[in-house]
PDB file of N, CA and C in Angstrom:
ATOM      1  N   GLN A 161      -7.645   7.243 -16.795  1.00 53.00           N
ATOM      2  CA  GLN A 161      -7.855   6.384 -15.915  1.00 53.00           C
ATOM      3  C   GLN A 161      -6.598   5.754 -14.761  1.00 53.00           C
ATOM      4  N   THR A 162      -7.164   5.865 -13.554  1.00 59.00           N
ATOM      5  CA  THR A 162      -5.914   5.620 -12.527  1.00 59.00           C
ATOM      6  C   THR A 162      -6.904   4.345 -12.008  1.00 59.00           C
ATOM      7  N   ASN A 163      -5.869   3.196 -11.655  1.00 69.00           N
ATOM      8  CA  ASN A 163      -6.416   2.110 -11.023  1.00 69.00           C
ATOM      9  C   ASN A 163      -5.868   2.243  -9.614  1.00 69.00           C
ATOM     10  N   GLU A 164      -6.444   1.565  -8.695  1.00 62.00           N
ATOM     11  CA  GLU A 164      -6.078   1.344  -7.812  1.00 62.00           C
ATOM     12  C   GLU A 164      -5.579  -0.024  -7.862  1.00 62.00           C
ATOM     13  N   ILE A 165      -4.554  -0.650  -7.055  1.00 73.00           N
ATOM     14  CA  ILE A 165      -4.005  -1.928  -7.595  1.00 73.00           C
ATOM     15  C   ILE A 165      -3.412  -2.460  -6.115  1.00 73.00           C
ATOM     16  N   PHE A 166      -3.442  -1.521  -5.164  1.00 73.00           N
ATOM     17  CA  PHE A 166      -2.898  -2.101  -3.730  1.00 73.00           C
ATOM     18  C   PHE A 166      -3.523  -1.050  -2.669  1.00 73.00           C
ATOM     19  N   ILE A 167      -4.185  -1.565  -1.732  1.00 73.00           N
ATOM     20  CA  ILE A 167      -4.606  -1.229  -0.585  1.00 73.00           C
ATOM     21  C   ILE A 167      -4.214  -1.873   0.349  1.00 73.00           C
ATOM     22  N   LEU A 168      -3.702  -1.093   1.453  1.00 74.00           N
ATOM     23  CA  LEU A 168      -3.006  -1.604   3.009  1.00 74.00           C
ATOM     24  C   LEU A 168      -4.334  -1.144   4.072  1.00 74.00           C
ATOM     25  N   ASN A 169      -4.857  -2.299   4.592  1.00 78.00           N
ATOM     26  CA  ASN A 169      -5.876  -1.510   6.075  1.00 78.00           C
ATOM     27  C   ASN A 169      -5.151  -1.736   6.900  1.00 78.00           C
ATOM     28  N   VAL A 170      -4.950  -0.875   7.779  1.00 80.00           N
ATOM     29  CA  VAL A 170      -4.406  -0.889   9.188  1.00 80.00           C
ATOM     30  C   VAL A 170      -5.742  -0.640  10.214  1.00 80.00           C
ATOM     31  N   SER A 171      -5.569  -1.435  11.174  1.00 80.00           N
ATOM     32  CA  SER A 171      -6.032  -1.268  12.404  1.00 80.00           C
ATOM     33  C   SER A 171      -5.110  -1.371  13.730  1.00 80.00           C
ATOM     34  N   ASN A 172      -5.570  -0.859  14.445  1.00 84.00           N
ATOM     35  CA  ASN A 172      -4.918  -0.576  15.778  1.00 84.00           C
ATOM     36  C   ASN A 172      -3.854   0.355  15.552  1.00 84.00           C
ATOM     37  N   GLY A 173      -3.378   0.787  17.024  1.00 88.00           N
ATOM     38  CA  GLY A 173      -2.572   2.261  16.694  1.00 88.00           C
ATOM     39  C   GLY A 173      -3.590   3.457  16.842  1.00 88.00           C
ATOM     40  N   TYR A 174      -2.624   4.540  16.626  1.00 92.00           N
ATOM     41  CA  TYR A 174      -3.317   5.834  16.725  1.00 92.00           C
ATOM     42  C   TYR A 174      -3.437   6.753  15.275  1.00 92.00           C
ATOM     43  N   PRO A 175      -4.423   6.686  14.761  1.00 91.00           N
ATOM     44  CA  PRO A 175      -4.029   7.784  13.550  1.00 91.00           C
ATOM     45  C   PRO A 175      -3.753   9.090  14.050  1.00 91.00           C
ATOM     46  N   PRO A 176      -3.353   9.688  13.017  1.00 93.00           N
ATOM     47  CA  PRO A 176      -2.970   9.676  11.285  1.00 93.00           C
ATOM     48  C   PRO A 176      -1.911   8.518  11.735  1.00 93.00           C
ATOM     49  N   TYR A 177      -2.036   7.791  10.258  1.00 92.00           N
ATOM     50  CA  TYR A 177      -0.816   6.880  10.234  1.00 92.00           C
ATOM     51  C   TYR A 177       0.035   7.640   8.635  1.00 92.00           C
ATOM     52  N   THR A 178       1.411   7.200   8.632  1.00 93.00           N
ATOM     53  CA  THR A 178       2.146   7.661   7.796  1.00 93.00           C
ATOM     54  C   THR A 178       2.687   6.297   7.128  1.00 93.00           C
ATOM     55  N   TYR A 179       2.973   6.220   5.725  1.00 93.00           N
ATOM     56  CA  TYR A 179       3.258   4.864   5.284  1.00 93.00           C
ATOM     57  C   TYR A 179       4.719   5.339   4.295  1.00 93.00           C
ATOM     58  N   ASN A 180       5.398   4.270   4.298  1.00 94.00           N
ATOM     59  CA  ASN A 180       6.772   4.687   3.622  1.00 94.00           C
ATOM     60  C   ASN A 180       6.894   3.251   2.895  1.00 94.00           C
ATOM     61  N   LEU A 181       7.573   3.420   1.547  1.00 94.00           N
ATOM     62  CA  LEU A 181       7.649   2.160   0.915  1.00 94.00           C
ATOM     63  C   LEU A 181       9.230   2.072   0.719  1.00 94.00           C
ATOM     64  N   TYR A 182      10.030   0.870   1.224  1.00 94.00           N
ATOM     65  CA  TYR A 182      11.465   0.919   1.068  1.00 94.00           C
ATOM     66  C   TYR A 182      11.386  -0.460   0.305  1.00 94.00           C
ATOM     67  N   ASN A 183      12.876  -0.589  -0.180  1.00 92.00           N
ATOM     68  CA  ASN A 183      13.302  -1.710  -1.137  1.00 92.00           C
ATOM     69  C   ASN A 183      13.467  -2.986   0.507  1.00 92.00           C
ATOM     70  N   THR A 184      13.071  -3.975   0.311  1.00 90.00           N
ATOM     71  CA  THR A 184      12.928  -5.180   1.122  1.00 90.00           C
ATOM     72  C   THR A 184      14.334  -5.129   1.548  1.00 90.00           C
ATOM     73  N   GLY A 185      14.272  -5.175   3.158  1.00 86.00           N
ATOM     74  CA  GLY A 185      15.366  -5.549   3.924  1.00 86.00           C
ATOM     75  C   GLY A 185      16.203  -4.553   4.404  1.00 86.00           C
ATOM     76  N   THR A 186      15.901  -3.375   3.368  1.00 87.00           N
ATOM     77  CA  THR A 186      16.872  -2.103   3.891  1.00 87.00           C
ATOM     78  C   THR A 186      15.672  -1.104   4.359  1.00 87.00           C
ATOM     79  N   LEU A 187      16.300   0.447   4.368  1.00 85.00           N
ATOM     80  CA  LEU A 187      15.630   1.310   4.811  1.00 85.00           C
ATOM     81  C   LEU A 187      15.728   2.329   3.522  1.00 85.00           C
ATOM     82  N   THR A 188      15.900   1.585   2.467  1.00 92.00           N
ATOM     83  CA  THR A 188      16.319   2.579   1.402  1.00 92.00           C
ATOM     84  C   THR A 188      14.929   2.716   0.492  1.00 92.00           C
ATOM     85  N   THR A 189      14.431   4.226   0.268  1.00 93.00           N
ATOM     86  CA  THR A 189      13.423   4.338  -0.515  1.00 93.00           C
ATOM     87  C   THR A 189      13.276   3.716  -1.554  1.00 93.00           C
ATOM     88  N   ALA A 190      12.159   2.705  -2.019  1.00 93.00           N
ATOM     89  CA  ALA A 190      11.909   2.377  -3.220  1.00 93.00           C
ATOM     90  C   ALA A 190      11.368   2.886  -4.394  1.00 93.00           C
ATOM     91  N   THR A 191      11.571   2.393  -5.551  1.00 90.00           N
ATOM     92  CA  THR A 191      11.044   3.070  -6.418  1.00 90.00           C
ATOM     93  C   THR A 191      10.146   2.293  -7.263  1.00 90.00           C
ATOM     94  N   LEU A 192       8.719   2.553  -7.740  1.00 92.00           N
ATOM     95  CA  LEU A 192       7.978   1.867  -8.400  1.00 92.00           C
ATOM     96  C   LEU A 192       8.104   2.021 -10.013  1.00 92.00           C
ATOM     97  N   PRO A 193       7.502   0.955 -10.715  1.00 90.00           N
ATOM     98  CA  PRO A 193       7.645   1.202 -11.819  1.00 90.00           C
ATOM     99  C   PRO A 193       7.246   2.653 -12.455  1.00 90.00           C
ATOM    100  N   SER A 194       7.443   2.813 -13.413  1.00 91.00           N
ATOM    101  CA  SER A 194       6.979   4.078 -14.247  1.00 91.00           C
ATOM    102  C   SER A 194       5.568   4.098 -14.189  1.00 91.00           C
ATOM    103  N   GLY A 195       4.742   4.993 -14.062  1.00 91.00           N
ATOM    104  CA  GLY A 195       3.165   5.133 -13.857  1.00 91.00           C
ATOM    105  C   GLY A 195       2.367   4.399 -12.728  1.00 91.00           C
ATOM    106  N   LEU A 196       3.295   4.172 -11.870  1.00 91.00           N
ATOM    107  CA  LEU A 196       2.661   3.829 -10.646  1.00 91.00           C
ATOM    108  C   LEU A 196       2.795   4.875  -9.471  1.00 91.00           C
ATOM    109  N   VAL A 197       2.072   5.191  -8.512  1.00 92.00           N
ATOM    110  CA  VAL A 197       2.254   6.199  -7.400  1.00 92.00           C
ATOM    111  C   VAL A 197       2.255   5.348  -5.699  1.00 92.00           C
ATOM    112  N   PHE A 198       3.096   5.406  -5.209  1.00 93.00           N
ATOM    113  CA  PHE A 198       2.898   4.994  -3.932  1.00 93.00           C
ATOM    114  C   PHE A 198       2.347   6.625  -2.913  1.00 93.00           C
ATOM    115  N   HIS A 199       1.130   6.306  -2.338  1.00 93.00           N
ATOM    116  CA  HIS A 199       0.729   7.467  -1.739  1.00 93.00           C
ATOM    117  C   HIS A 199       1.181   7.176  -0.104  1.00 93.00           C
ATOM    118  N   THR A 200       1.624   8.224   0.601  1.00 93.00           N
ATOM    119  CA  THR A 200       2.216   8.019   1.943  1.00 93.00           C
ATOM    120  C   THR A 200       1.165   8.107   2.889  1.00 93.00           C
ATOM    121  N   SER A 201       0.269   9.212   2.323  1.00 91.00           N
ATOM    122  CA  SER A 201      -0.885   9.335   3.243  1.00 91.00           C
ATOM    123  C   SER A 201      -2.049   8.053   3.495  1.00 91.00           C
ATOM    124  N   THR A 202      -2.126   7.293   2.732  1.00 89.00           N
ATOM    125  CA  THR A 202      -3.105   6.262   2.525  1.00 89.00           C
ATOM    126  C   THR A 202      -2.194   4.856   2.275  1.00 89.00           C
ATOM    127  N   GLY A 203      -1.251   4.965   1.993  1.00 89.00           N
ATOM    128  CA  GLY A 203      -0.484   3.231   1.733  1.00 89.00           C
ATOM    129  C   GLY A 203      -1.064   2.753   0.659  1.00 89.00           C
ATOM    130  N   SER A 204      -1.892   3.321  -0.570  1.00 88.00           N
ATOM    131  CA  SER A 204      -2.158   2.504  -1.647  1.00 88.00           C
ATOM    132  C   SER A 204      -1.290   3.076  -2.651  1.00 88.00           C
ATOM    133  N   ILE A 205      -1.330   2.080  -3.672  1.00 89.00           N
ATOM    134  CA  ILE A 205      -0.421   2.099  -4.937  1.00 89.00           C
ATOM    135  C   ILE A 205      -1.518   1.937  -6.093  1.00 89.00           C
ATOM    136  N   THR A 206      -1.852   3.521  -6.874  1.00 89.00           N
ATOM    137  CA  THR A 206      -2.514   3.698  -7.788  1.00 89.00           C
ATOM    138  C   THR A 206      -1.786   3.710  -9.119  1.00 89.00           C
ATOM    139  N   GLY A 207      -2.159   3.716 -10.076  1.00 90.00           N
ATOM    140  CA  GLY A 207      -2.070   4.223 -11.475  1.00 90.00           C
ATOM    141  C   GLY A 207      -1.881   2.867 -12.505  1.00 90.00           C
ATOM    142  N   THR A 208      -1.409   2.897 -13.640  1.00 88.00           N
ATOM    143  CA  THR A 208      -1.508   1.771 -14.694  1.00 88.00           C
ATOM    144  C   THR A 208       0.285   1.905 -14.728  1.00 88.00           C
ATOM    145  N   PRO A 209       0.986   0.476 -14.860  1.00 88.00           N
ATOM    146  CA  PRO A 209       2.557   0.808 -15.120  1.00 88.00           C
ATOM    147  C   PRO A 209       2.821   0.897 -16.852  1.00 88.00           C
ATOM    148  N   THR A 210       3.582   1.611 -16.940  1.00 91.00           N
ATOM    149  CA  THR A 210       3.779   1.833 -18.253  1.00 91.00           C
ATOM    150  C   THR A 210       5.367   1.494 -18.574  1.00 91.00           C
ATOM    151  N   ALA A 211       5.732   0.596 -17.990  1.00 84.00           N
ATOM    152  CA  ALA A 211       7.271   0.049 -18.059  1.00 84.00           C
ATOM    153  C   ALA A 211       7.161  -1.471 -17.583  1.00 84.00           C
ATOM    154  N   THR A 212       7.982  -2.102 -17.578  1.00 83.00           N
ATOM    155  CA  THR A 212       8.078  -3.295 -17.086  1.00 83.00           C
ATOM    156  C   THR A 212       9.335  -3.474 -16.345  1.00 83.00           C
ATOM    157  N   GLN A 213       9.275  -4.344 -15.475  1.00 83.00           N
ATOM    158  CA  GLN A 213      10.508  -4.640 -14.380  1.00 83.00           C
ATOM    159  C   GLN A 213       9.953  -6.134 -13.811  1.00 83.00           C
ATOM    160  N   SER A 214      11.505  -6.352 -13.487  1.00 86.00           N
ATOM    161  CA  SER A 214      11.518  -7.860 -12.944  1.00 86.00           C
ATOM    162  C   SER A 214      10.724  -7.536 -11.232  1.00 86.00           C
ATOM    163  N   VAL A 215      10.299  -8.909 -10.793  1.00 84.00           N
ATOM    164  CA  VAL A 215       9.303  -9.142  -9.752  1.00 84.00           C
ATOM    165  C   VAL A 215      10.143  -8.576  -8.810  1.00 84.00           C
ATOM    166  N   THR A 216       9.624  -7.526  -7.952  1.00 86.00           N
ATOM    167  CA  THR A 216      10.330  -6.829  -6.808  1.00 86.00           C
ATOM    168  C   THR A 216       9.487  -7.022  -5.857  1.00 86.00           C
ATOM    169  N   THR A 217      10.162  -7.130  -4.426  1.00 88.00           N
ATOM    170  CA  THR A 217       9.688  -7.279  -3.032  1.00 88.00           C
ATOM    171  C   THR A 217       9.612  -6.088  -2.381  1.00 88.00           C
ATOM    172  N   TYR A 218       8.751  -5.595  -1.797  1.00 90.00           N
ATOM    173  CA  TYR A 218       8.812  -4.206  -1.026  1.00 90.00           C
ATOM    174  C   TYR A 218       8.375  -4.468   0.324  1.00 90.00           C
ATOM    175  N   ASP A 219       8.851  -3.588   0.987  1.00 90.00           N
ATOM    176  CA  ASP A 219       8.359  -3.232   2.379  1.00 90.00           C
ATOM    177  C   ASP A 219       7.773  -2.065   2.993  1.00 90.00           C
ATOM    178  N   ILE A 220       6.681  -2.062   3.299  1.00 90.00           N
ATOM    179  CA  ILE A 220       5.676  -0.981   3.750  1.00 90.00           C
ATOM    180  C   ILE A 220       5.648  -0.871   5.109  1.00 90.00           C
ATOM    181  N   VAL A 221       6.276   0.533   5.819  1.00 91.00           N
ATOM    182  CA  VAL A 221       6.454   0.373   7.064  1.00 91.00           C
ATOM    183  C   VAL A 221       5.259   1.909   7.300  1.00 91.00           C
ATOM    184  N   VAL A 222       4.914   1.139   8.295  1.00 92.00           N
ATOM    185  CA  VAL A 222       3.411   2.468   9.028  1.00 92.00           C
ATOM    186  C   VAL A 222       3.704   2.803  10.033  1.00 92.00           C
ATOM    187  N   THR A 223       3.649   4.158  10.461  1.00 94.00           N
ATOM    188  CA  THR A 223       4.060   4.544  11.773  1.00 94.00           C
ATOM    189  C   THR A 223       2.571   5.130  12.004  1.00 94.00           C
ATOM    190  N   ASP A 224       2.158   5.366  13.374  1.00 93.00           N
ATOM    191  CA  ASP A 224       1.129   5.776  13.872  1.00 93.00           C
ATOM    192  C   ASP A 224       1.545   6.892  14.348  1.00 93.00           C
ATOM    193  N   SER A 225       0.541   7.952  14.873  1.00 94.00           N
ATOM    194  CA  SER A 225       0.875   9.133  15.399  1.00 94.00           C
ATOM    195  C   SER A 225       1.864   9.563  16.905  1.00 94.00           C
ATOM    196  N   PHE A 226       1.932   7.922  17.630  1.00 95.00           N
ATOM    197  CA  PHE A 226       2.796   8.134  18.258  1.00 95.00           C
ATOM    198  C   PHE A 226       4.314   7.669  18.118  1.00 95.00           C
ATOM    199  N   GLY A 227       4.362   7.390  16.649  1.00 93.00           N
ATOM    200  CA  GLY A 227       5.835   6.890  16.313  1.00 93.00           C
ATOM    201  C   GLY A 227       6.092   5.487  16.367  1.00 93.00           C
ATOM    202  N   THR A 228       4.768   4.728  16.665  1.00 92.00           N
ATOM    203  CA  THR A 228       5.070   3.413  16.823  1.00 92.00           C
ATOM    204  C   THR A 228       5.081   2.512  15.343  1.00 92.00           C
ATOM    205  N   SER A 229       6.137   1.864  14.900  1.00 88.00           N
ATOM    206  CA  SER A 229       6.045   1.373  13.529  1.00 88.00           C
ATOM    207  C   SER A 229       5.894   0.025  13.206  1.00 88.00           C
ATOM    208  N   ILE A 230       5.540  -0.265  12.130  1.00 79.00           N
ATOM    209  CA  ILE A 230       5.392  -1.893  11.869  1.00 79.00           C
ATOM    210  C   ILE A 230       5.296  -2.288  10.551  1.00 79.00           C
ATOM    211  N   THR A 231       6.044  -2.755  10.140  1.00 75.00           N
ATOM    212  CA  THR A 231       6.557  -3.038   8.748  1.00 75.00           C
ATOM    213  C   THR A 231       5.669  -4.282   8.128  1.00 75.00           C
ATOM    214  N   ASN A 232       5.555  -4.320   6.965  1.00 70.00           N
ATOM    215  CA  ASN A 232       4.621  -5.237   6.239  1.00 70.00           C
ATOM    216  C   ASN A 232       5.170  -5.560   4.942  1.00 70.00           C
ATOM    217  N   GLN A 233       5.078  -6.560   4.542  1.00 58.00           N
ATOM    218  CA  GLN A 233       5.719  -7.000   3.241  1.00 58.00           C
ATOM    219  C   GLN A 233       5.150  -7.852   2.409  1.00 58.00           C
TER     220      GLN A 233
END
């Protein structure tokens, strides 16, 4: 069973949108704990964690079809 644990809703801008997950304050691609998957087409995180890790904050950058981006933490 796959659990959807995070959903990002986007309004404004021009679809389709692309989503990228970064380590906070950097443009370094983030790695989620084992068992979780970040979906670049929807911005959602799904799965069931199979490993623990310390509390981590991520930046999600959403880019619309015209190349306009916004960051959400």
